[in-house]
């Protein structure tokens, strides 16, 4: 990438009247490899210094957003400085001196240890501890005092648990422990010791991974891993057989696997480095019990796959079900896949990763934002490690700017703007193109994303950065005209908002208020704009929201239809609930609709069935969704049409649907009712039936499926109590008792099926809501429809939509005057498909602006 960065930089400097960078003469072909590497490193440093000339300026601190209290080798608790006053370490580059902790023997009582210095990790045999610093989520921070070199030192509760579990009863144990072996109050020492992290973990005799103390679900998984050798082999096909041969419970094992994979250790940014750099397979501790890495590598993948296949039928214990309560199906699978990827990384990770590929994949957490760079440094290529030598005295703001400059200039990775949508805190020295690398975009199901492994279609950004200004070739596409904000509230409001947006932007069975308007005329657009109040948004004009979510939203539509029309199709025939609609089977419900239509229009059965067919086949999904999401508007339009029916010349005029500015017009439904009617009275009768059925569907959305499940459980309890009271009196035939057992077993099966269905649908609702929660839709002046990338905020009318070379998605930017732009965020624009060069983009129509160099500050 350096070969392309240098010419770009020279060109930009020349075009802007700036002095070119003068590099030293390169070494000859016969020069040593080290000399060539040193020359290349010097050139890279000069380019980065020209990009960010004042790296010492500290920007505002980056706020850390974490789902879990992930750890860092740089912690905030600082033991007394006197502990280290006689244990000084060299802080010079090249020094390998470290401290080691000797954990004194004992089986109970206070932890005691001694701390000493060694010149190099190679001088002593020791174990390196990997653990999660901090407290479990939602708990208060607790520190416990231990004795080190005769001095009381506070440590976290988790570290205390680790030392207690690793302490031997009869002999000392030599450990490297980050919180104690590094003087946390000395930034220079922290930087030097973090730079040695690779050597520390490579030279360790054993890397000890401490997961925490055991929970109620911990042991079945460990027991299964420690099974007899004759049952060692396991595949997806033989798993049930092996579990049965071991005399163990499959559900208990799978729940234990879920508990194991949900431990906070897996979320740490240091995990990949600590685990991968170990020479031998790490040893995994839960309390005092441990398992070997070979066994974990052997079984974890098939067990996680089985757990994903079985979820959500797993009945988890309360202490873990609380932690997993907000998981969607996709996030649950991701939670289980993350440990598998970490464990298998020892066989699959390349010797040195390219930074762009690594930052595209990782989704770990860190307490100190700088550790998003330093915590993965040892796994990345040598030049990166040289440029990003640990330095905890600079601000994370400056560090992230430098990282962004590297990824753009050296790796040509523009899609970092999509994967890291949060900007650094605004300020006089902020660069809008530098993201906050501590806040990655969430993984969302069905969201189009840049390729994680783009070797086959490698998109490379060719750009230059001078004095924090990014120069990159691009084309102007359009200007944002209006912005539509999806709420972040409960799932129903989110889905209702998206449903309305879809119906406003595209016409399916429902129409929009703009259907019959010629919006290609700019005069008409100006006229419509002049009529509306300033506070009322112009009705969106162009179809296309389905381009963003079409098949997925249609799938949800189908699920919604099932949810409201077949919710309790397998309910007991004698079940009576508060909602008549949900207590009957699907066929009975449809029959009642048909019967209602027939009774309202007995003169022509065929016409009544035609309307029934229209509701059932032509408009089924939209009608049910409209009843749920847009009932007031639907009922109002039908009532207005009924009132207008006597005023028209029947058979000559059509009943015009009432205006619904900014909303959905149900013209097709009104016309279908009119086609099935011979006079106004018949129209009013059919419309009243449709309104009545729509009311029932609308009210049924508030009927909880959980309530019905509880009702079924009540029936089961009463049935079991009745059988228990009856006992087995003389004269009762065995067949009668068998029938009672069959009824109870059947009811249990139905309850189990309803529980699974309820969980699955709830997860689907959450998955769909998570996809759109808080997102922004926008339309442009020429009619393009856009959806802001996840977590992109603040798009405003007047912002520009541009296409840049090497980016997978269009970019929304804001004018800063003097032809300069500021990055707002990426977006998915309907019908726009980018290729390597922006001028080759596939567009739905219109004229793409000429290509030129754009400047981003």
mmCIF file of N, CA and C in Angstrom, residues 384-429:
data_model
loop_
_atom_site.group_PDB
_atom_site.id
_atom_site.type_symbol
_atom_site.label_atom_id
_atom_site.label_comp_id
_atom_site.label_asym_id
_atom_site.label_seq_id
_atom_site.Cartn_x
_atom_site.Cartn_y
_atom_site.Cartn_z
ATOM 1 N N UNK A 384 3.474 -2.550 12.116
ATOM 2 C CA UNK A 384 2.426 -1.994 12.976
ATOM 3 C C UNK A 384 2.897 -1.971 14.428
ATOM 4 N N UNK A 385 3.546 -3.029 14.881
ATOM 5 C CA UNK A 385 4.018 -3.073 16.272
ATOM 6 C C UNK A 385 5.065 -2.001 16.533
ATOM 7 N N UNK A 386 5.897 -1.712 15.528
ATOM 8 C CA UNK A 386 6.903 -0.673 15.706
ATOM 9 C C UNK A 386 6.263 0.714 15.787
ATOM 10 N N UNK A 387 5.289 0.969 14.925
ATOM 11 C CA UNK A 387 4.653 2.293 14.905
ATOM 12 C C UNK A 387 3.797 2.507 16.142
ATOM 13 N N UNK A 388 3.126 1.453 16.587
ATOM 14 C CA UNK A 388 2.216 1.566 17.738
ATOM 15 C C UNK A 388 2.842 0.943 18.978
ATOM 16 N N UNK A 389 4.018 1.418 19.310
ATOM 17 C CA UNK A 389 4.652 0.994 20.560
ATOM 18 C C UNK A 389 3.817 1.546 21.714
ATOM 19 N N UNK A 390 3.500 0.717 22.715
ATOM 20 C CA UNK A 390 2.596 1.160 23.789
ATOM 21 C C UNK A 390 3.038 2.472 24.425
ATOM 22 N N UNK A 391 2.093 3.354 24.568
ATOM 23 C CA UNK A 391 2.337 4.656 25.196
ATOM 24 C C UNK A 391 1.033 5.086 25.863
ATOM 25 N N UNK A 392 0.987 4.976 27.176
ATOM 26 C CA UNK A 392 -0.230 5.299 27.915
ATOM 27 C C UNK A 392 -0.273 6.763 28.360
ATOM 28 N N UNK A 393 0.664 7.538 27.866
ATOM 29 C CA UNK A 393 0.629 8.967 28.195
ATOM 30 C C UNK A 393 -0.139 9.774 27.150
ATOM 31 N N UNK A 394 -0.311 9.233 25.937
ATOM 32 C CA UNK A 394 -1.069 9.964 24.925
ATOM 33 C C UNK A 394 -2.550 9.646 25.089
ATOM 34 N N UNK A 395 -3.391 10.540 24.592
ATOM 35 C CA UNK A 395 -4.833 10.336 24.730
ATOM 36 C C UNK A 395 -5.298 9.271 23.753
ATOM 37 N N UNK A 396 -6.384 8.585 24.114
ATOM 38 C CA UNK A 396 -6.962 7.606 23.197
ATOM 39 C C UNK A 396 -7.462 8.290 21.932
ATOM 40 N N UNK A 397 -7.841 9.571 22.048
ATOM 41 C CA UNK A 397 -8.270 10.352 20.893
ATOM 42 C C UNK A 397 -7.141 10.413 19.858
ATOM 43 N N UNK A 398 -5.934 10.760 20.279
ATOM 44 C CA UNK A 398 -4.790 10.847 19.373
ATOM 45 C C UNK A 398 -4.406 9.470 18.847
ATOM 46 N N UNK A 399 -4.498 8.457 19.700
ATOM 47 C CA UNK A 399 -4.155 7.098 19.285
ATOM 48 C C UNK A 399 -5.108 6.601 18.205
ATOM 49 N N UNK A 400 -6.405 6.855 18.358
ATOM 50 C CA UNK A 400 -7.376 6.406 17.369
ATOM 51 C C UNK A 400 -7.209 7.159 16.046
ATOM 52 N N UNK A 401 -6.844 8.439 16.098
ATOM 53 C CA UNK A 401 -6.572 9.158 14.858
ATOM 54 C C UNK A 401 -5.389 8.533 14.125
ATOM 55 N N UNK A 402 -4.379 8.181 14.864
ATOM 56 C CA UNK A 402 -3.194 7.563 14.246
ATOM 57 C C UNK A 402 -3.542 6.194 13.664
ATOM 58 N N UNK A 403 -4.364 5.434 14.384
ATOM 59 C CA UNK A 403 -4.791 4.132 13.877
ATOM 60 C C UNK A 403 -5.618 4.291 12.601
ATOM 61 N N UNK A 404 -6.531 5.271 12.582
ATOM 62 C CA UNK A 404 -7.341 5.506 11.387
ATOM 63 C C UNK A 404 -6.456 5.900 10.208
ATOM 64 N N UNK A 405 -5.459 6.731 10.458
ATOM 65 C CA UNK A 405 -4.546 7.130 9.380
ATOM 66 C C UNK A 405 -3.797 5.921 8.840
ATOM 67 N N UNK A 406 -3.367 5.035 9.717
ATOM 68 C CA UNK A 406 -2.679 3.813 9.260
ATOM 69 C C UNK A 406 -3.610 2.979 8.389
ATOM 70 N N UNK A 407 -4.828 2.737 8.864
ATOM 71 C CA UNK A 407 -5.751 1.863 8.142
ATOM 72 C C UNK A 407 -6.115 2.439 6.773
ATOM 73 N N UNK A 408 -6.170 3.760 6.657
ATOM 74 C CA UNK A 408 -6.480 4.371 5.375
ATOM 75 C C UNK A 408 -5.259 4.410 4.457
ATOM 76 N N UNK A 409 -4.117 4.828 4.986
ATOM 77 C CA UNK A 409 -2.937 5.049 4.151
ATOM 78 C C UNK A 409 -2.165 3.773 3.876
ATOM 79 N N UNK A 410 -2.000 2.925 4.880
ATOM 80 C CA UNK A 410 -1.173 1.732 4.716
ATOM 81 C C UNK A 410 -1.976 0.508 4.276
ATOM 82 N N UNK A 411 -3.201 0.379 4.788
ATOM 83 C CA UNK A 411 -4.021 -0.790 4.451
ATOM 84 C C UNK A 411 -5.110 -0.482 3.437
ATOM 85 N N UNK A 412 -5.354 0.792 3.145
ATOM 86 C CA UNK A 412 -6.375 1.151 2.166
ATOM 87 C C UNK A 412 -7.761 0.698 2.546
ATOM 88 N N UNK A 413 -8.103 0.783 3.827
ATOM 89 C CA UNK A 413 -9.363 0.217 4.327
ATOM 90 C C UNK A 413 -10.339 1.333 4.654
ATOM 91 N N UNK A 414 -11.195 1.668 3.713
ATOM 92 C CA UNK A 414 -12.188 2.705 3.940
ATOM 93 C C UNK A 414 -13.422 2.221 4.659
ATOM 94 N N UNK A 415 -13.677 0.901 4.611
ATOM 95 C CA UNK A 415 -14.890 0.373 5.248
ATOM 96 C C UNK A 415 -14.829 0.413 6.767
ATOM 97 N N UNK A 416 -13.713 0.861 7.334
ATOM 98 C CA UNK A 416 -13.692 1.074 8.784
ATOM 99 C C UNK A 416 -14.742 2.108 9.177
ATOM 100 N N UNK A 417 -15.101 3.023 8.245
ATOM 101 C CA UNK A 417 -16.113 4.031 8.550
ATOM 102 C C UNK A 417 -17.484 3.397 8.730
ATOM 103 N N UNK A 418 -17.712 2.238 8.121
ATOM 104 C CA UNK A 418 -18.979 1.521 8.313
ATOM 105 C C UNK A 418 -18.945 0.707 9.602
ATOM 106 N N UNK A 419 -17.861 -0.013 9.836
ATOM 107 C CA UNK A 419 -17.778 -0.910 10.986
ATOM 108 C C UNK A 419 -17.621 -0.160 12.301
ATOM 109 N N UNK A 420 -17.098 1.058 12.242
ATOM 110 C CA UNK A 420 -16.925 1.888 13.439
ATOM 111 C C UNK A 420 -17.640 3.220 13.202
ATOM 112 N N UNK A 421 -18.960 3.255 13.418
ATOM 113 C CA UNK A 421 -19.762 4.413 13.006
ATOM 114 C C UNK A 421 -19.684 5.609 13.938
ATOM 115 N N UNK A 422 -19.195 5.415 15.160
ATOM 116 C CA UNK A 422 -19.164 6.531 16.105
ATOM 117 C C UNK A 422 -17.949 7.408 15.839
ATOM 118 N N UNK A 423 -18.197 8.708 15.804
ATOM 119 C CA UNK A 423 -17.093 9.655 15.616
ATOM 120 C C UNK A 423 -16.455 9.967 16.960
ATOM 121 N N UNK A 424 -15.214 10.391 16.928
ATOM 122 C CA UNK A 424 -14.575 10.886 18.142
ATOM 123 C C UNK A 424 -15.274 12.158 18.596
ATOM 124 N N UNK A 425 -15.164 12.448 19.867
ATOM 125 C CA UNK A 425 -15.804 13.645 20.400
ATOM 126 C C UNK A 425 -15.341 14.876 19.622
ATOM 127 N N UNK A 426 -16.294 15.719 19.257
ATOM 128 C CA UNK A 426 -15.962 16.901 18.456
ATOM 129 C C UNK A 426 -15.091 17.861 19.259
ATOM 130 N N UNK A 427 -14.226 18.525 18.548
ATOM 131 C CA UNK A 427 -13.332 19.483 19.188
ATOM 132 C C UNK A 427 -12.463 20.147 18.143
ATOM 133 N N UNK A 428 -11.655 21.078 18.585
ATOM 134 C CA UNK A 428 -10.844 21.852 17.642
ATOM 135 C C UNK A 428 -9.869 20.974 16.880
ATOM 136 N N UNK A 429 -9.478 19.853 17.448
ATOM 137 C CA UNK A 429 -8.454 19.031 16.820
ATOM 138 C C UNK A 429 -9.004 17.681 16.366
#
